[in-house]
N, CA and C atoms as an extended XYZ file, in Angstrom:
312
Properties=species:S:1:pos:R:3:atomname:S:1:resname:S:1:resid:I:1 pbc="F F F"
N         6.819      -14.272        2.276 N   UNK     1
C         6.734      -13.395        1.125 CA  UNK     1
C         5.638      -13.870        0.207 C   UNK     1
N         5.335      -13.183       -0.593 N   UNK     2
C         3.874      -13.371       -1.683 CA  UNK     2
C         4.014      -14.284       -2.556 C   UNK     2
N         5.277      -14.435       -2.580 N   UNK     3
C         5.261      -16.016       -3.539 CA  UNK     3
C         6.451      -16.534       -3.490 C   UNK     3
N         7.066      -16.981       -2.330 N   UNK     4
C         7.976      -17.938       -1.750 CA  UNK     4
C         9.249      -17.596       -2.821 C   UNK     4
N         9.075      -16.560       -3.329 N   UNK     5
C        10.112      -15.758       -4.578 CA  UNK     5
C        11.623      -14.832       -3.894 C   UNK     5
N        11.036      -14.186       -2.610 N   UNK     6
C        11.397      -12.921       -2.317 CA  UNK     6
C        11.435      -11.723       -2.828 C   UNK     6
N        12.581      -11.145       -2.804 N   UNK     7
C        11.892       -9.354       -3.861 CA  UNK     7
C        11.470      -10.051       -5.052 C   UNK     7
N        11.877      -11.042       -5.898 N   UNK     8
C        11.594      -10.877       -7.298 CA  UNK     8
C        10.010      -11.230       -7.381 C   UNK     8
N         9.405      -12.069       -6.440 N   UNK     9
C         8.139      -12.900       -6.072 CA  UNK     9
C         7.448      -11.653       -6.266 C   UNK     9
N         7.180      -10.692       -5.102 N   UNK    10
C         6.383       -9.574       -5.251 CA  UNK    10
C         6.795       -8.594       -5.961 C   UNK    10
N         6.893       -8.778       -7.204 N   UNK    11
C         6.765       -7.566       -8.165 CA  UNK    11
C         5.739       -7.827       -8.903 C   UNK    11
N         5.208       -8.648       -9.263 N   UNK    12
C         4.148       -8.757       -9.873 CA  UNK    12
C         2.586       -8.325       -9.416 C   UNK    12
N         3.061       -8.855       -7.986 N   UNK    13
C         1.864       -8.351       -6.572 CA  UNK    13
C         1.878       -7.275       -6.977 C   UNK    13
N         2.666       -6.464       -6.570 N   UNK    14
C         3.265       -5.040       -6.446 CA  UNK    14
C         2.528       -4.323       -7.636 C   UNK    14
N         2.870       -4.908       -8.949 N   UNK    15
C         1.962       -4.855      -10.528 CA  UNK    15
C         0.932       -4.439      -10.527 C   UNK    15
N         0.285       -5.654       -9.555 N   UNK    16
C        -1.167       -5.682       -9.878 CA  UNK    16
C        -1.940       -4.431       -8.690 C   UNK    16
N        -0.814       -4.155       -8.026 N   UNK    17
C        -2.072       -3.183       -7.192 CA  UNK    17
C        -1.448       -1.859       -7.213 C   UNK    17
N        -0.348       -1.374       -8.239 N   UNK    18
C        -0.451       -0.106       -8.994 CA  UNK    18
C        -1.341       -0.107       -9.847 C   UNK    18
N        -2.038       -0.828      -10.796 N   UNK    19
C        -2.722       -1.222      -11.480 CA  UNK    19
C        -4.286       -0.827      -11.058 C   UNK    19
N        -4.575       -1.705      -10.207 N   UNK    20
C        -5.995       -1.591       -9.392 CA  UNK    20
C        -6.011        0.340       -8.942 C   UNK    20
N        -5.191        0.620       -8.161 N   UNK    21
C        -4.577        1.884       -8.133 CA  UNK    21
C        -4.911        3.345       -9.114 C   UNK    21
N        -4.637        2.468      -10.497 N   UNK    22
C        -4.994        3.636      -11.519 CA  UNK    22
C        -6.222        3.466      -11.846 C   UNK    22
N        -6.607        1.852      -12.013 N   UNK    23
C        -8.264        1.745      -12.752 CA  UNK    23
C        -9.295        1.925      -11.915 C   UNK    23
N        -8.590        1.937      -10.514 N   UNK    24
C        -9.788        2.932       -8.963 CA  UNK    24
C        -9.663        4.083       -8.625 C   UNK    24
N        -8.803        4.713       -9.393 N   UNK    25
C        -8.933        6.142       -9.366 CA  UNK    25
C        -8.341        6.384       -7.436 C   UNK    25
N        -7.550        5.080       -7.262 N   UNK    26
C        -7.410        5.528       -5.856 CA  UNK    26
C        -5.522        5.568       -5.633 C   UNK    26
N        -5.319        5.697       -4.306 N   UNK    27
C        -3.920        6.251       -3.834 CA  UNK    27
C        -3.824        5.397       -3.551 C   UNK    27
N        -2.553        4.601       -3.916 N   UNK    28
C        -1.660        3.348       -3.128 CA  UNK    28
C        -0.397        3.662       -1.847 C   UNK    28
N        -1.030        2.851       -1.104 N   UNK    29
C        -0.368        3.294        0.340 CA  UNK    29
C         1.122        2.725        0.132 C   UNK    29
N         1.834        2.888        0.109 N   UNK    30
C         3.350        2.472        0.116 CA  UNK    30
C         3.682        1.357        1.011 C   UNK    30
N         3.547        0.096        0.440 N   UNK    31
C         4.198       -1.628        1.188 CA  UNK    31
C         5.772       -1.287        1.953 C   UNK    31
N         5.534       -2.055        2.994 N   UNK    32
C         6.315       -1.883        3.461 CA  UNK    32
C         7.486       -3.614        3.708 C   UNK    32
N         9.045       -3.526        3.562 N   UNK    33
C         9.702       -4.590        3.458 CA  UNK    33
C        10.579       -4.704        4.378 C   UNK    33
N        10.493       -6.374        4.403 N   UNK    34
C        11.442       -6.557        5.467 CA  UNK    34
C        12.006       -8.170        5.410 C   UNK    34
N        13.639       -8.145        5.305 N   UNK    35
C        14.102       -9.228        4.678 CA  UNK    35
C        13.652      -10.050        3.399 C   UNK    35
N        13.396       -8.987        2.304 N   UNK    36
C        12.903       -9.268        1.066 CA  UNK    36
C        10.946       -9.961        0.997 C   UNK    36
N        10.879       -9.507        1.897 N   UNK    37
C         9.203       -9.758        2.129 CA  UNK    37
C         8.439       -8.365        2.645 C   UNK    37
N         7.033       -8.213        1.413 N   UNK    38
C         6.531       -6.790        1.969 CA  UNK    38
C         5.264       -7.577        3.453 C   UNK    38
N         5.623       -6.811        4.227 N   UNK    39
C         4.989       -7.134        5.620 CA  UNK    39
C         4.222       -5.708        6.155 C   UNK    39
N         3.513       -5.526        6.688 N   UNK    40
C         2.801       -4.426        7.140 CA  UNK    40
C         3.963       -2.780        7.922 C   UNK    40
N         3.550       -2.076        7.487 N   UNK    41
C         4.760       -1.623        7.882 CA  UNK    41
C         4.695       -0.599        9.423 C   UNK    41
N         3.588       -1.290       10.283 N   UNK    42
C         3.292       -1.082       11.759 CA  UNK    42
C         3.450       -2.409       12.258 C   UNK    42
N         4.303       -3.742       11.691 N   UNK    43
C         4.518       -4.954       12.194 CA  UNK    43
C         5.319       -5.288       13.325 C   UNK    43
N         5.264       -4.982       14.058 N   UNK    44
C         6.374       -5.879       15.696 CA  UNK    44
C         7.763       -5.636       15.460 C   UNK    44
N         8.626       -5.888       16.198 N   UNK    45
C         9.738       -6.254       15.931 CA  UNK    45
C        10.886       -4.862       14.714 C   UNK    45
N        11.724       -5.619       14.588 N   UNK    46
C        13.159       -4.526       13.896 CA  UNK    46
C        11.898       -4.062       12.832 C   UNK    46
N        12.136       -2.615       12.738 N   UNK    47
C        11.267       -1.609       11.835 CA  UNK    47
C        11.595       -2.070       10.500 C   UNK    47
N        10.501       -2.179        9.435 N   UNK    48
C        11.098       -2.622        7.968 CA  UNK    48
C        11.138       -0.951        7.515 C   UNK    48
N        11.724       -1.322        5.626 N   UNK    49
C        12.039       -0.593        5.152 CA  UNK    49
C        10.868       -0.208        4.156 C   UNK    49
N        10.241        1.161        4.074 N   UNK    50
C         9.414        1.256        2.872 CA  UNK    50
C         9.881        0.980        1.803 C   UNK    50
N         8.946        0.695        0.863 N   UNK    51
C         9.435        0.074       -0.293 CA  UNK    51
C        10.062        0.834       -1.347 C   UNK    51
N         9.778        2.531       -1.626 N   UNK    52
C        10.819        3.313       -1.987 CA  UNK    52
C        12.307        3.303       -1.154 C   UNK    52
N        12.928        2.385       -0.435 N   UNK    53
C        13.986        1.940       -0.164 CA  UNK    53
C        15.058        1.300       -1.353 C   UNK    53
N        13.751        0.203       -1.686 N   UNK    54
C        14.500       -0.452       -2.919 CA  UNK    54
C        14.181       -0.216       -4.517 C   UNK    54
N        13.106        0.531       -4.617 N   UNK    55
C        12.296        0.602       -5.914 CA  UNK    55
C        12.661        2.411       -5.805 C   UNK    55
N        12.366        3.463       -7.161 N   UNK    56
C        12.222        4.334       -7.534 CA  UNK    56
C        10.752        4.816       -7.140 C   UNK    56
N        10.110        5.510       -6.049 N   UNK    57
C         8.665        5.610       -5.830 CA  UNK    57
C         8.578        6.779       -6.799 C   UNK    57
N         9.346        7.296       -7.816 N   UNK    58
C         9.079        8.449       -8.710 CA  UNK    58
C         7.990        8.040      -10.153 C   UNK    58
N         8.872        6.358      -10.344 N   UNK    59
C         8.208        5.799      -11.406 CA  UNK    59
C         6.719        5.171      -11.098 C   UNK    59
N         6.644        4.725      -10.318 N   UNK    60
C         5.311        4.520       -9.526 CA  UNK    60
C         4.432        5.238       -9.637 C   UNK    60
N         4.849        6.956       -9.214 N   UNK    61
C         4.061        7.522       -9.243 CA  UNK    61
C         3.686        8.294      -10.547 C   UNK    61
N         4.277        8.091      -11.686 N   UNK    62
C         3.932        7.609      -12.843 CA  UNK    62
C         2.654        7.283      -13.295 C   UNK    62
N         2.246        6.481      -12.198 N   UNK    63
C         1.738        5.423      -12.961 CA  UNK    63
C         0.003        5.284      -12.082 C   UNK    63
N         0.758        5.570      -10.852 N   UNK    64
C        -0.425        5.887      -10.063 CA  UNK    64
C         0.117        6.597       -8.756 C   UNK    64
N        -0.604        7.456       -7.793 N   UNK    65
C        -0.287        8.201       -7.149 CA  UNK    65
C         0.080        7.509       -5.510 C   UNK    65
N         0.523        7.735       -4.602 N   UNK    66
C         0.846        6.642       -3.669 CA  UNK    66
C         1.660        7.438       -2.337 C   UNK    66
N         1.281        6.971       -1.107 N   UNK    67
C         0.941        7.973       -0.176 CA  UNK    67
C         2.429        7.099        0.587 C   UNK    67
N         2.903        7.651        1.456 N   UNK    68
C         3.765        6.410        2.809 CA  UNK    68
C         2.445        6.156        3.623 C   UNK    68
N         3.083        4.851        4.344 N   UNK    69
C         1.999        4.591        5.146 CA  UNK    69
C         2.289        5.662        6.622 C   UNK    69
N         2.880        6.437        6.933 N   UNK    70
C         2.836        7.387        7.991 CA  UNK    70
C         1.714        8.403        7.550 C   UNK    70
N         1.445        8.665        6.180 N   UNK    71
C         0.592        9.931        5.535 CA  UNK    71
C        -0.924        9.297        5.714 C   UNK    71
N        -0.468        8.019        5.501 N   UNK    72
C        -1.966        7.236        5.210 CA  UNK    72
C        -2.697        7.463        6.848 C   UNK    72
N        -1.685        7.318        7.654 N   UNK    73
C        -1.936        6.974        9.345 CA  UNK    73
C        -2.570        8.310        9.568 C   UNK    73
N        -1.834        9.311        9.328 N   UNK    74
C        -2.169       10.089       10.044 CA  UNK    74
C        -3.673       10.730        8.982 C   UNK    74
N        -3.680       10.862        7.637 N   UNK    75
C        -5.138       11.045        7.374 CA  UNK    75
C        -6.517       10.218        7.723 C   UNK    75
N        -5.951        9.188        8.149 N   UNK    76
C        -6.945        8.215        8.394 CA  UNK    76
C        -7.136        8.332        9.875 C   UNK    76
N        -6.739        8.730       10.614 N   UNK    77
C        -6.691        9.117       12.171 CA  UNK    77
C        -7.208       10.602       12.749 C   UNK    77
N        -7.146       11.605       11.280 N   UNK    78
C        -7.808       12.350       10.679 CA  UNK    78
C        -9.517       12.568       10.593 C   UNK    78
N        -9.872       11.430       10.217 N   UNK    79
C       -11.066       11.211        9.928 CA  UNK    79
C       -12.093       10.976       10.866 C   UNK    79
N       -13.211       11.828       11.024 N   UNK    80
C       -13.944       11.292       12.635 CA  UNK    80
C       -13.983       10.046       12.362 C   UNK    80
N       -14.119        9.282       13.920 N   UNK    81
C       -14.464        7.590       14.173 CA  UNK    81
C       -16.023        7.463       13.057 C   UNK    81
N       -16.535        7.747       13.004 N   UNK    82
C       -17.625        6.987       12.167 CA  UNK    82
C       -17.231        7.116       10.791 C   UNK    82
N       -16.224        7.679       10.420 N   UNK    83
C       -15.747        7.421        8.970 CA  UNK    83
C       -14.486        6.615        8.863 C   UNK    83
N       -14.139        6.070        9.699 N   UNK    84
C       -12.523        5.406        9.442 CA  UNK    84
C       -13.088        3.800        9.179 C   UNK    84
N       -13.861        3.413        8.159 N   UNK    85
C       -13.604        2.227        7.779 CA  UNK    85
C       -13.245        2.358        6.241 C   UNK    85
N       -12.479        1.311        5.774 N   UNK    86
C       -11.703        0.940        4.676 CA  UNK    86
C       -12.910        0.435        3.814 C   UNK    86
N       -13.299        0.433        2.697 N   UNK    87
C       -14.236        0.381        1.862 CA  UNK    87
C       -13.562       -0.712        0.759 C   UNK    87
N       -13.248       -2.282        1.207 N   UNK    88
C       -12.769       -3.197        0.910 CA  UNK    88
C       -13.583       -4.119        0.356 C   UNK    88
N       -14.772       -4.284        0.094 N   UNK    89
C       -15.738       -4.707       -0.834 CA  UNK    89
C       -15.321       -5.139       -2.034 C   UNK    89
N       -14.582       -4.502       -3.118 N   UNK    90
C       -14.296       -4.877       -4.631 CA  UNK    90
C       -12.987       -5.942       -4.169 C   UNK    90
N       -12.769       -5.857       -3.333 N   UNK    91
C       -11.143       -6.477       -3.009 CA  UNK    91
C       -11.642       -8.120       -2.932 C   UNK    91
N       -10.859       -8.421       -3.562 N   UNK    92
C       -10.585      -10.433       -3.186 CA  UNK    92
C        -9.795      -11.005       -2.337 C   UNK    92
N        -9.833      -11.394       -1.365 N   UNK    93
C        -8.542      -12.396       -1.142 CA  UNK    93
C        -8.037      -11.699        0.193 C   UNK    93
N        -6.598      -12.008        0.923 N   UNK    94
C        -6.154      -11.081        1.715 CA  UNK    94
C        -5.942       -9.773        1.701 C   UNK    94
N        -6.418       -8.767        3.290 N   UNK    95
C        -6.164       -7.353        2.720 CA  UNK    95
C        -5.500       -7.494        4.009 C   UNK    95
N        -4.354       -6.380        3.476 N   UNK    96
C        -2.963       -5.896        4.729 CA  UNK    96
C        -3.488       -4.376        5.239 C   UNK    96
N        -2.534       -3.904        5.304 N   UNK    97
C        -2.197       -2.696        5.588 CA  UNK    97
C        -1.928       -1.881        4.459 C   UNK    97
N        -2.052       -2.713        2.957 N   UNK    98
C        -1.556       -1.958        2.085 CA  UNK    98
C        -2.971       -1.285        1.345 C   UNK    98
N        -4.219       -1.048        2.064 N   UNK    99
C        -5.057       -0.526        1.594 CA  UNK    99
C        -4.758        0.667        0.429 C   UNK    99
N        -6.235        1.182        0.050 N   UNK   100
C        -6.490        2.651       -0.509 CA  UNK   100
C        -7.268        3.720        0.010 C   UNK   100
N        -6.684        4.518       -0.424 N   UNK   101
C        -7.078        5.703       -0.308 CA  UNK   101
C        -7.983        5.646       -1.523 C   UNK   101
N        -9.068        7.002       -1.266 N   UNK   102
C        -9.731        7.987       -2.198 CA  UNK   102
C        -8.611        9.060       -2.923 C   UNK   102
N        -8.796        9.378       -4.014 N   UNK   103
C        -8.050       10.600       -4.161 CA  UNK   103
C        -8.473       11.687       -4.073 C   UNK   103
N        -7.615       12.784       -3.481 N   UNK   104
C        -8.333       13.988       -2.587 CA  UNK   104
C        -8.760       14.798       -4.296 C   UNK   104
């Protein structure tokens, strides 16, 4: 998990990239959890739970707009092959599966 916390660890994560979210004018793909850790949510093994499982995705979207990652899959699979790369440049540090979108 993101900070050896469990659910309570990644809420702050979680914070910061609704956040990034609104001040990029972009769509947050919906994290996906599993045994109190957000893990990719095309990961191996027993299927996790999206994270509107445990959180309200109403208030979220509040705040910034935010796709499931099945919506994300299939627009991005959508896209001819010479456009399906992730435009991860401003980003620091590890990137998951919990990319962004553009907003349409």
């Amino acid at each position: 998990d993101v900070f050896g916390e469990g659910m309570g660890g990644w809420f702050r994560t979680l914070a910061e990239f609704i956040v990034m979210a609104k001040t990029f004018h972009k769509i947050l793909v919906e994290p996906c959890v599993r045994d109190g850790t957000i893990v990719p949510c095309n990961s191996p093994g027993r299927p996790p739970l999206p994270l509107t499982a445990y959180l309200d995705g109403k208030i979220i979207q509040k705040v910034a707009p935010m796709v499931t990652y099945a919506e994300f899959h299939r627009r991005f699979l959508s896209l001819p092959p010479e456009e399906r790369s992730l435009d991860i440049r401003w980003m620091v540090g590890r990137v998951d599966q919990s990319a962004y979108l553009d907003q349409d």
